[in-house]
Structure formats: structure tokens, C-alpha cells
Amino acid sequence: MLSIALQTLRVRWAAFVGTFVALTLGAGMIAAMGLEIGATLGLPERAPQRFAAAPVVVAALDPEWDPARHDPGSRSLIQARGISDALAAEVEALGRTVPVRSFYAQLSGGPDDQVGHGWSSAEFAPYALAAGRPPQSDNEVVVPTGGAGPGERVTVFSTGGPRDYTVAGVTAPADFESAVFFTEAEAARLSPRVEALVSYGAPEAVRQAVGGDAEVLTGDRRNVLDPSYNADREAIDNTQTLLPITAVVAGFVSIFLVASTFAFAVAQRRREIALLRTVGATPRQVRRMVLAEAFVVGLTSAVAGCALGLGAAPLLADGMVDLGLAPPWFTVEFSTGPAVWVPLLIAFCVGLGVALAGVWAASRRAGDVRPIEALRDAAVDSRTMTSGRWLYGLMALAFGLVTIGWVAVVNPGMVMVPTRYIGVLMLPILAFALLAPVVVKPIARLITWPLGRLGGAAGMLVRESALTAVRRTAATAAPVLLTVGLSISLLGAAATIDRAKDSGRRNQVTADFVVTPDGTPGVNEAVTERVRAIPGIDVVAALPTMVYTRDDARLADYEALAVDPAALSGTLTLPVDEGNPADLRDDTIIVNDDWGVGVGETVEVFMADGSTVPLRVVAVLNTTSGSNDVAYLSTKYAGTAKYAFTGLARRIYVSLREGTDPATVQAALGSATAGLGARAIPAEDWLGEESSENSQASTLGMVLVLGIAIVFCFIAIVNTLVMATSDRLRDLAILRLAGATPPQVLRVFAAESLLVAGVGVLLAVGASAVNLAGLRLALGQLVGATPVSVPWGTVALITVISAGLAVLGAVVPVRLAFRSGAVELAGVRE
């Protein structure tokens, strides 16, 4: 049967073009996504920059700390404590030692990632003086080129607030950071934490002296202290989060559509297979023939798909960079490493495996074709649902409903984690696609009911064609179902979750005004002090720090906010599970349920500055609400923020006391923040800005996730309709023999394609309704009743494009058949 399979492919190559295209695109998509994921596993190889001239660097590093899994700028306990005085003394005994400090210092109008150092560390970059001299007194600084010239006065923002300095010198530009240099005494005042030591002692001697208290860096390993090192890891984290989601959606779409296309291609050859059975072919031989055809097509398309993936991956990487979804240096480079050949091998195996798996069930049905069917003249489906399709469809539907119900009732917080929840959204769409033939007839009758009332031959033809060829209608509606279903479900889920988060913020923030950074990375202490001095208000400065507790044999790290306990309850409404946040004191703490402790228990807390204090739990917060709150401390521990983060507050919440005039407070806030790198806005305006920013980030992510899948679906729509229409030359001939003109035939086929698109849209709406209903129930538990929000304009555009492509996929083959004379030939054969 292999020779027959090869002859069939050679003679009927046009019938396999659609399947080849679908398989090639599917394998290409999987290869491209695999190559993208492989590219995220490596960071740019950069030579040491900040310590390029340092012989030996002793750094407080935590090898288990992954900055990509923590908030930007946060530090582990080892990093937060820095180099202790005792360790510094031991290293200093071995030779010259230079302490290195890095802290927030920003020139007025300078970049918000500008940093401060002591001048003695400038020699290791090296930073070269372009003008002037090093700072000699504590009121002098050295600034980057373009800031100011020697002798000029500049304002430098630090954690404590702005202060004026005299420019002693100017450094030449450095491409890895923008730094302001101080005297060592001033640097120590601004930052008590010592980040690292540069030692001129023998490396082995330094290692023996340090032991396990710090890490000794030499050679290229010194680059781990460069600003670009952690920036690269943090920048690629969003890409690493987004790409697996995209790969899941893309893989689901490609595998389902490829399998559906192959099964449809086999179903189209039912009479041909029956003729083989008539001349003596056994069911086993028929199955072997179909599998052989699938193997040949799958093999060639898998190879072509891998080549397509190699070409598409760099273009996709460039698109992600343009959208801001990947760092500027992100690219796909080809090599012989596993990051390249493993994705290609997976794509090849999946492409070939999908071809064989997709045709397996169809081959068994082909083997069951009876010889008598060769004499059938009507294309009426006698059996639209096989037992396997019933089984898989009902299993997908049951599993989808159970999973959605479990998430909504038991684990609603899962909806806030897209990488986990997006798979749940796929199940109802898959179930509706598998069970589509069951409901095609009633949906087709519903859509064509107006045509039946109007009468006429065209309406009857469109209606009866869809009702008699249910399998064809379901197969051609599947790409439309996936396209529109993914659009409604994913875009609707993203918009609804954004709306729920916005609602959660509105429910939590009861403040009247919010002071936010303005051109700076945070709000400094001077702003906080001036705002606190305004009468008639309560103030909560959200000052982030880190706390650490023992969890069995390891230290668990949590972000915490140091706040004023007296103002907390009047400014924020926390998602409390148990306890009372009003009981927050210097010796107590508010935690969330991730801590695994209850109200009244005392926990030993390691602070970022190295101190250890026992704190009693007075309230436990609920993390399933999607809130970022993890712990609250009193302002007694505000000093630890300089060790854990920069020491800057994220924002300040301001609530009016009874009888306080809002206009007076707003004017006072404007005066308090003027010139200090902050601004005060009404809380409602701040909530709107936060909502818009988060919505934009979610939309960009969905552009990538949906864009790739929808492009494939669009191609599949055209591909499937072309296959279906090209197989109906006899129908065209019969219409022409019955007296229909070419324009009338085109209108009939265009109407049929629109009917198919309508069936797919209604099925997509049904599947999406199940998804969004489950999402609404889950969000109702987290943040209260949340209306479903779907960007109907975008969905409508995608639907119109899908319908337009469906019409083109049906009409273009008909016009080509008329021009080539194939219709007339088919009529002669009849």
C-alpha cells in the first residue's frame, strides 16, 4: 500500500496541499516558540564593568537569590546586611582594602536609576575625570558629563531628601551606569551598608579569611555586581513568563487545527477509499495506506516547519522588543547548542506525531468504509460523530466544567496567575470544537431561519448544504470557533481581571490623596516629613523593606511595609482574614496567610539591618485577593528600608480628618512636594492612572499571546474553506446545469461560508460564556461582584476578518474553477 500512497500523493497533490500547509505552520509555530524560550535561558555575555580594574572583590552575595522572582531592588538577608565590620577587618589585614557603597543619589533632572558611590571606588570602573578634581569635602561631588561643570552648585536627591553640593569634577561618560561620587565620609552617611570590598591581598588568602561569610570574585565573575547583570535577569523575567503562555496557546491551536484538517482531508476521500475496497483492498491495507500518506506528508511538513521556525524566530524576537515585551538585547541566535536543536527536535517530532495521531482515528474510519459507498451519489453524512469524538468531547467538557468550578469555589486566586489559568480557558473551547457536529444542525437552522421564511432557491441551497454535510460544516467552522473563542476568552479574561484588580485597589485605598514619585524612583524622607506636618490629615507612607523568618532549614523572605499604625486603619482597608490591624504596635506585626502562622503567635523576625526581634502576630491578611500586601510593621523599623531597598517610599496615602477642608490640604500638599521629586493627586486620579498602566501591560501581553494564534487561525480558515470548496466541483457543475449563472453560484458559496462563520461564532460565544462565567464567580470571591468586561470592538474586528477570510476561501477557488474550465469538465463527467 506504500506505493499506492505515494502514487496518490503524486496524482492528488492538490488535495494534500491544505494538510501540508497546516502541518508546516503548526511545526513552524512550535519551533519558533521553542527557539524563543531557548533564547531566554541565556543572558548576554558581558565583561566586568564596574569592577573591571579590581583585583579581588569580596561581595555579600546569596547564590540562592533570584532577583527575577522578587520585586525589583529587593535583597536577600545576606545582601541586605552587606559586609560586616568584623569581616572587613579580617580582609583589611591582608592588604589594602577599599569599601564600596552603592545607594540612591539622583541629580535634579537626572535619570531615575542614577546611583551614588564613594570616590575611592571610581578607580575600579575605571571612571576617568574629564574635568576638575575628586571631591575633598563632604559638600562636594563629582557628576557625570552633562550634569554641570566644576564650581557649579547642583541639587542631589537622596533617601533623606534633596541637598545642594558643589561640583568638584566631571567624569567621562560610562555606558553601564550614571553615578554621582561623594567623599567616603559622605557616602558612609548616606549609606551605612557596605556592598563589597575591593582587596589587594592574595586571592587564596582572601578566600581563606572570608570563608563562607561572603563570596570572593575574580576574573569574569566580577560582572555579577554590575548593574546590567541583575537588570538583564529582571528584564528577561517578563519574557520568560509570557513565552510559555504563548507557547501553550500556540501549541493548542496548531495541534487541534492540524488534527482536524487531516481528519477532514481523509473524510473527503470517502468514495475514493470505497473504490479501493471494491477492488479488494482490506481494511488493514486501507489504514496502512492512509498512515503512509500521513507519514510522508508529516515528514516533509515537519522539516519545512522547522525551517520556517528558524526564519520566523528572529522576526518574532524583534517584534517582542518593539512592543516592549522583551529587553532590547533579546534576540535568537543560531548555534549547535541544545537551546536550538532541542526545540527543533521537539517541533519535528510534534509535527510528525500530530500528523500520525491526527490521522489515526480517521484511518480506522477509512478502514471501515464499505465498498457499496462507492456507488453513493449524495454527500449526506450518515454518521457525524464517532465514538472516539463523543468520548473526547464529553471528557473535555466534563473536565473543563469541573476545573472551572473548582477554581471558582476552591482556588479563586488561580485566576490571578495567567500561566496557570490560561490552560483552564482552553478546555471549553476544545470541548465545543469536538462536540460541534452535534449542534451544527440546530445552529444552522437558527441562522438560516430568516432565509427559509423569505423563500427562494439560493436560501434553500445554503440551508440544506449545511444540514446535509454536517461534518464538513463542523470542520470548516472549527478555525472560526478557535479564532473568536480565543479572542473573547483571553481578551475578556484579561480585561475582567484588570477591572477586578482596579476594584480591589478602590476597595482597599480609602485615602483622599496620594503622593507619588515625580521623575524619581520613590518618595524621599523630606517629602514624608513635610506631608506629616500638614494639620488635619492622617498619613501612611508605604515604605518597603524586607523581613525574614525561619522556615524549617531555610530563611523565608517577605516584603513588608513600615507604616504609621495610628493612621493605617483610616487610610487603607486591608483584606483581613483574622485579627485586627489596629493592634499594630512596635512589638507586633501584620502578616499574610503565606506565613502559616495565626493571630497571637510570636515569630522571630530577622530584619534587613541584621537585627533580630520577636514580634506577635495581630492580623493575618488574605493573599487570594491578588493584593501585594505581605506584612506590615510600625515605623520603628523604617531604618531597615535602606538595607533592603533604596529607603524610598513607593507612595504616601493621605486621608482627611473630619472637618478638614480638601482644597486647603491639596494646596498644602502641592507646597510640601514642590521641588522634591514628588506630586500629590486625588486618590481617584491615581487609581485611574494605575488601572490604565496595568491594563496597557496586560493588553500588550495578550497582543503577543493572541496575535500568533490568531494569525494561524486566519490561515487555517482560508486553508479549510479552500479544501472544502475545491472538493465540490460536482456541486458547481450541477448548479450550472440547473441554470445558475456564475455570479449566482458565487453568491451561494459566499453565503455558505458566512453561514459556517456564523456557526463558529455562536459556538465561540457559548464556550467563552462558560469561561467568563467561571471567571466571574472566582473574582466574586476575591474582590466582590465584578462585571464581565470584553473589548467587543477588538472581538468584532477579529470576527469580521474571520468571516471575510472565510468568504475569500470559498469564493476564490470557485472563480478559479470557472476560469480553468474545471466546472464544465465535471459537468461533462456527470
XYZ file of N, CA, C and O in Angstrom, residues 430-516:
348
model
N -12.012 23.646 23.422
C -11.734 22.332 22.843
C -12.988 21.460 22.858
O -13.306 20.788 21.866
N -13.710 21.463 23.977
C -14.915 20.635 24.091
C -15.967 21.054 23.066
O -16.569 20.208 22.396
N -16.189 22.346 22.904
C -17.184 22.819 21.934
C -16.762 22.485 20.513
O -17.607 22.190 19.666
N -15.459 22.521 20.243
C -14.991 22.173 18.899
C -15.216 20.688 18.615
O -15.625 20.314 17.505
N -14.942 19.839 19.603
C -15.130 18.400 19.409
C -16.601 18.032 19.276
O -16.960 17.132 18.517
N -17.451 18.713 20.025
C -18.880 18.387 20.013
C -19.664 19.216 18.999
O -20.900 19.127 18.966
N -18.968 19.980 18.186
C -19.649 20.861 17.238
C -20.631 20.143 16.327
O -21.749 20.640 16.094
N -20.306 18.954 15.767
C -21.270 18.311 14.855
C -22.628 18.032 15.498
O -23.635 17.950 14.779
N -22.670 17.914 16.815
C -23.941 17.635 17.495
C -24.891 18.812 17.381
O -26.108 18.637 17.261
N -24.326 20.033 17.420
C -25.179 21.225 17.471
C -25.166 22.009 16.172
O -25.791 23.070 16.096
N -24.447 21.517 15.152
C -24.392 22.246 13.888
C -25.774 22.397 13.285
O -26.161 23.484 12.825
N -26.555 21.312 13.260
C -27.885 21.389 12.629
C -28.796 22.403 13.303
O -29.369 23.264 12.616
N -28.985 22.360 14.628
C -29.863 23.374 15.224
C -29.346 24.796 15.057
O -30.135 25.727 14.849
N -28.011 24.979 15.128
C -27.476 26.330 14.947
C -27.679 26.791 13.508
O -28.066 27.946 13.260
N -27.441 25.892 12.549
C -27.646 26.254 11.147
C -29.103 26.589 10.877
O -29.416 27.531 10.131
N -30.005 25.799 11.454
C -31.446 26.103 11.277
C -31.774 27.465 11.868
O -32.570 28.224 11.304
N -31.187 27.773 13.037
C -31.451 29.063 13.677
C -30.965 30.217 12.805
O -31.678 31.214 12.611
N -29.755 30.084 12.267
C -29.184 31.172 11.479
C -29.920 31.340 10.156
O -30.146 32.461 9.679
N -30.323 30.208 9.532
C -30.954 30.279 8.201
C -32.468 30.391 8.274
O -33.130 30.357 7.237
N -33.015 30.493 9.479
C -34.475 30.616 9.588
C -35.037 31.799 8.798
O -36.044 31.652 8.103
N -34.397 32.982 8.846
C -34.933 34.080 8.018
C -34.909 33.763 6.529
O -35.808 34.158 5.785
N -33.871 33.032 6.057
C -33.812 32.686 4.638
C -34.958 31.770 4.247
O -35.528 31.883 3.153
N -35.298 30.827 5.155
C -36.407 29.925 4.876
C -37.716 30.669 4.782
O -38.596 30.311 3.982
N -37.874 31.719 5.592
C -39.114 32.497 5.556
C -39.219 33.318 4.274
O -40.317 33.555 3.786
N -38.060 33.724 3.745
C -38.089 34.545 2.539
C -38.327 33.718 1.285
O -38.800 34.227 0.278
N -37.989 32.438 1.346
C -38.149 31.572 0.182
C -37.028 31.782 -0.815
O -36.101 32.556 -0.607
N -37.107 31.076 -1.936
C -36.071 31.212 -2.953
C -35.131 30.028 -2.939
O -34.909 29.390 -1.913
N -34.544 29.755 -4.121
C -33.679 28.587 -4.257
C -32.350 28.769 -3.546
O -31.804 27.833 -2.967
N -31.790 29.990 -3.595
C -30.473 30.207 -3.002
C -30.487 29.930 -1.509
O -29.610 29.226 -0.975
N -31.481 30.467 -0.819
C -31.566 30.236 0.623
C -31.731 28.771 0.952
O -31.130 28.261 1.907
N -32.525 28.082 0.177
C -32.726 26.655 0.423
C -31.433 25.877 0.203
O -31.087 24.986 0.980
N -30.691 26.208 -0.856
C -29.435 25.524 -1.131
C -28.424 25.720 0.005
O -27.757 24.776 0.431
N -28.309 26.957 0.452
C -27.367 27.242 1.546
C -27.755 26.468 2.792
O -26.916 25.834 3.442
N -29.033 26.472 3.107
C -29.520 25.803 4.321
C -29.321 24.295 4.233
O -28.750 23.673 5.138
N -29.754 23.687 3.136
C -29.691 22.231 3.027
C -28.264 21.723 2.873
O -27.931 20.630 3.324
N -27.400 22.520 2.246
C -25.997 22.103 2.115
C -25.350 21.974 3.485
O -24.623 21.019 3.759
N -25.616 22.935 4.356
C -25.035 22.881 5.707
C -25.632 21.744 6.517
O -24.937 21.095 7.307
N -26.930 21.468 6.335
C -27.596 20.451 7.141
C -27.239 19.040 6.688
O -27.210 18.103 7.506
N -26.975 18.859 5.389
C -26.669 17.517 4.909
C -25.192 17.168 5.048
O -24.847 16.004 5.234
N -24.316 18.173 4.991
C -22.870 17.933 5.142
C -22.419 18.491 6.489
O -21.645 19.442 6.563
N -22.908 17.873 7.547
C -22.632 18.369 8.897
C -21.146 18.295 9.221
O -20.573 19.204 9.822
N -20.512 17.195 8.820
C -19.091 17.032 9.133
C -18.267 18.126 8.474
O -17.351 18.684 9.065
N -18.596 18.438 7.214
C -17.869 19.499 6.523
C -18.115 20.842 7.187
O -17.190 21.643 7.389
N -19.348 21.101 7.560
C -19.672 22.366 8.214
C -18.941 22.509 9.532
O -18.380 23.572 9.852
N -18.908 21.443 10.337
C -18.226 21.490 11.625
C -16.724 21.680 11.443
O -16.084 22.436 12.187
N -16.151 20.984 10.439
C -14.707 21.088 10.216
C -14.313 22.486 9.765
O -13.282 23.024 10.188
N -15.116 23.086 8.895
C -14.777 24.419 8.404
C -15.107 25.508 9.421
O -14.546 26.600 9.363
N -16.012 25.214 10.363
C -16.331 26.189 11.417
C -15.316 26.157 12.548
O -15.218 27.124 13.319
N -14.525 25.073 12.664
C -13.586 24.925 13.781
C -12.565 26.063 13.858
O -12.333 26.609 14.947
N -11.912 26.460 12.742
C -10.953 27.578 12.857
C -11.611 28.878 13.300
O -11.012 29.657 14.047
N -12.851 29.133 12.842
C -13.561 30.339 13.273
C -13.872 30.245 14.768
O -13.733 31.231 15.513
N -14.297 29.066 15.207
C -14.562 28.862 16.633
C -13.327 29.166 17.462
O -13.410 29.878 18.479
N -12.186 28.639 17.064
C -10.965 28.882 17.828
C -10.576 30.352 17.795
O -10.192 30.930 18.820
N -10.659 30.973 16.621
C -10.264 32.375 16.490
C -11.104 33.275 17.393
O -10.578 34.036 18.212
N -12.405 33.195 17.247
C -13.294 34.072 18.021
C -13.329 33.643 19.486
O -13.370 34.489 20.388
N -13.316 32.325 19.737
C -13.344 31.860 21.115
C -12.139 32.305 21.903
O -12.253 32.749 23.060
N -10.936 32.192 21.306
C -9.732 32.671 21.984
C -9.785 34.177 22.199
O -9.363 34.681 23.251
N -10.292 34.898 21.223
C -10.371 36.358 21.350
C -11.254 36.756 22.511
O -10.865 37.571 23.358
N -12.454 36.194 22.566
C -13.385 36.565 23.647
C -12.848 36.104 25.001
O -12.844 36.862 25.975
N -12.390 34.848 25.060
C -11.978 34.288 26.347
C -10.734 34.965 26.895
O -10.704 35.386 28.062
N -9.690 35.100 26.065
C -8.440 35.656 26.573
C -8.519 37.163 26.772
O -8.127 37.684 27.825
N -9.032 37.875 25.776
C -9.157 39.326 25.938
C -10.166 39.664 27.030
O -9.949 40.588 27.825
N -11.275 38.917 27.074
C -12.269 39.151 28.118
C -11.724 38.854 29.497
O -11.975 39.599 30.455
N -10.962 37.766 29.627
C -10.376 37.431 30.923
C -9.397 38.503 31.361
O -9.399 38.936 32.529
N -8.537 38.959 30.449
C -7.557 39.992 30.800
C -8.250 41.286 31.227
O -7.888 41.897 32.247
N -9.260 41.703 30.457
C -9.957 42.948 30.785
C -10.737 42.825 32.093
O -10.771 43.756 32.906
N -11.362 41.681 32.309
C -12.147 41.491 33.532
C -11.246 41.423 34.760
O -11.569 41.987 35.820
N -10.099 40.746 34.647
C -9.165 40.671 35.766
C -8.596 42.059 36.072
O -8.456 42.441 37.246
N -8.274 42.830 35.036
C -7.806 44.199 35.256
C -8.869 45.018 35.982
O -8.564 45.799 36.894
N -10.110 44.828 35.585
C -11.196 45.562 36.226
C -11.358 45.131 37.685
O -11.621 45.952 38.564
N -11.170 43.827 37.940
C -11.265 43.335 39.304
C -10.135 43.885 40.168
O -10.342 44.253 41.330
N -8.911 43.923 39.604
C -7.788 44.489 40.356
C -8.027 45.960 40.652
O -7.721 46.441 41.751
N -8.574 46.652 39.666
C -8.899 48.061 39.873
C -9.928 48.210 40.986
O -9.808 49.079 41.857
N -10.934 47.344 40.968
C -11.946 47.381 42.019
C -11.338 47.072 43.380
O -11.676 47.689 44.391
N -10.394 46.089 43.394
C -9.735 45.750 44.651
C -8.939 46.915 45.204
O -8.953 47.169 46.412
N -8.245 47.638 44.331
C -7.500 48.810 44.790
C -8.437 49.876 45.319
O -8.162 50.520 46.340
N -9.553 50.073 44.628
C -10.506 51.084 45.078
C -11.104 50.712 46.431
O -11.363 51.583 47.268
N -11.332 49.416 46.631
C -11.876 48.988 47.918
C -10.851 49.104 49.041
O -11.211 49.311 50.205
N -9.571 48.944 48.704
C -8.541 48.956 49.737
C -8.087 50.365 50.083
O -7.846 50.677 51.251
N -7.938 51.221 49.066
C -7.429 52.567 49.309
C -8.585 53.500 49.644
O -9.410 53.821 48.783
N -8.648 53.905 50.894
C -9.695 54.838 51.331
C -9.154 56.249 51.494
O -9.853 57.124 51.997
N -7.903 56.469 51.104
C -7.283 57.783 51.229
C -7.943 58.780 50.282
O -8.583 58.402 49.299
N -7.747 60.045 50.589
C -8.299 61.111 49.749
C -7.293 61.606 48.722
O -7.662 62.014 47.621
N -6.006 61.567 49.101
C -4.938 61.981 48.188
C -3.816 60.950 48.230
O -3.645 60.235 49.217
N -3.045 60.909 47.141
C -1.884 60.030 47.076
C -0.707 60.849 46.562
O -0.817 61.547 45.554
N 0.403 60.767 47.290
C 1.643 61.419 46.868
C 2.494 60.371 46.158
O 2.822 59.338 46.745
N 2.823 60.627 44.917
C 3.568 59.660 44.101
C 4.881 60.271 43.620
O 5.038 61.501 43.592
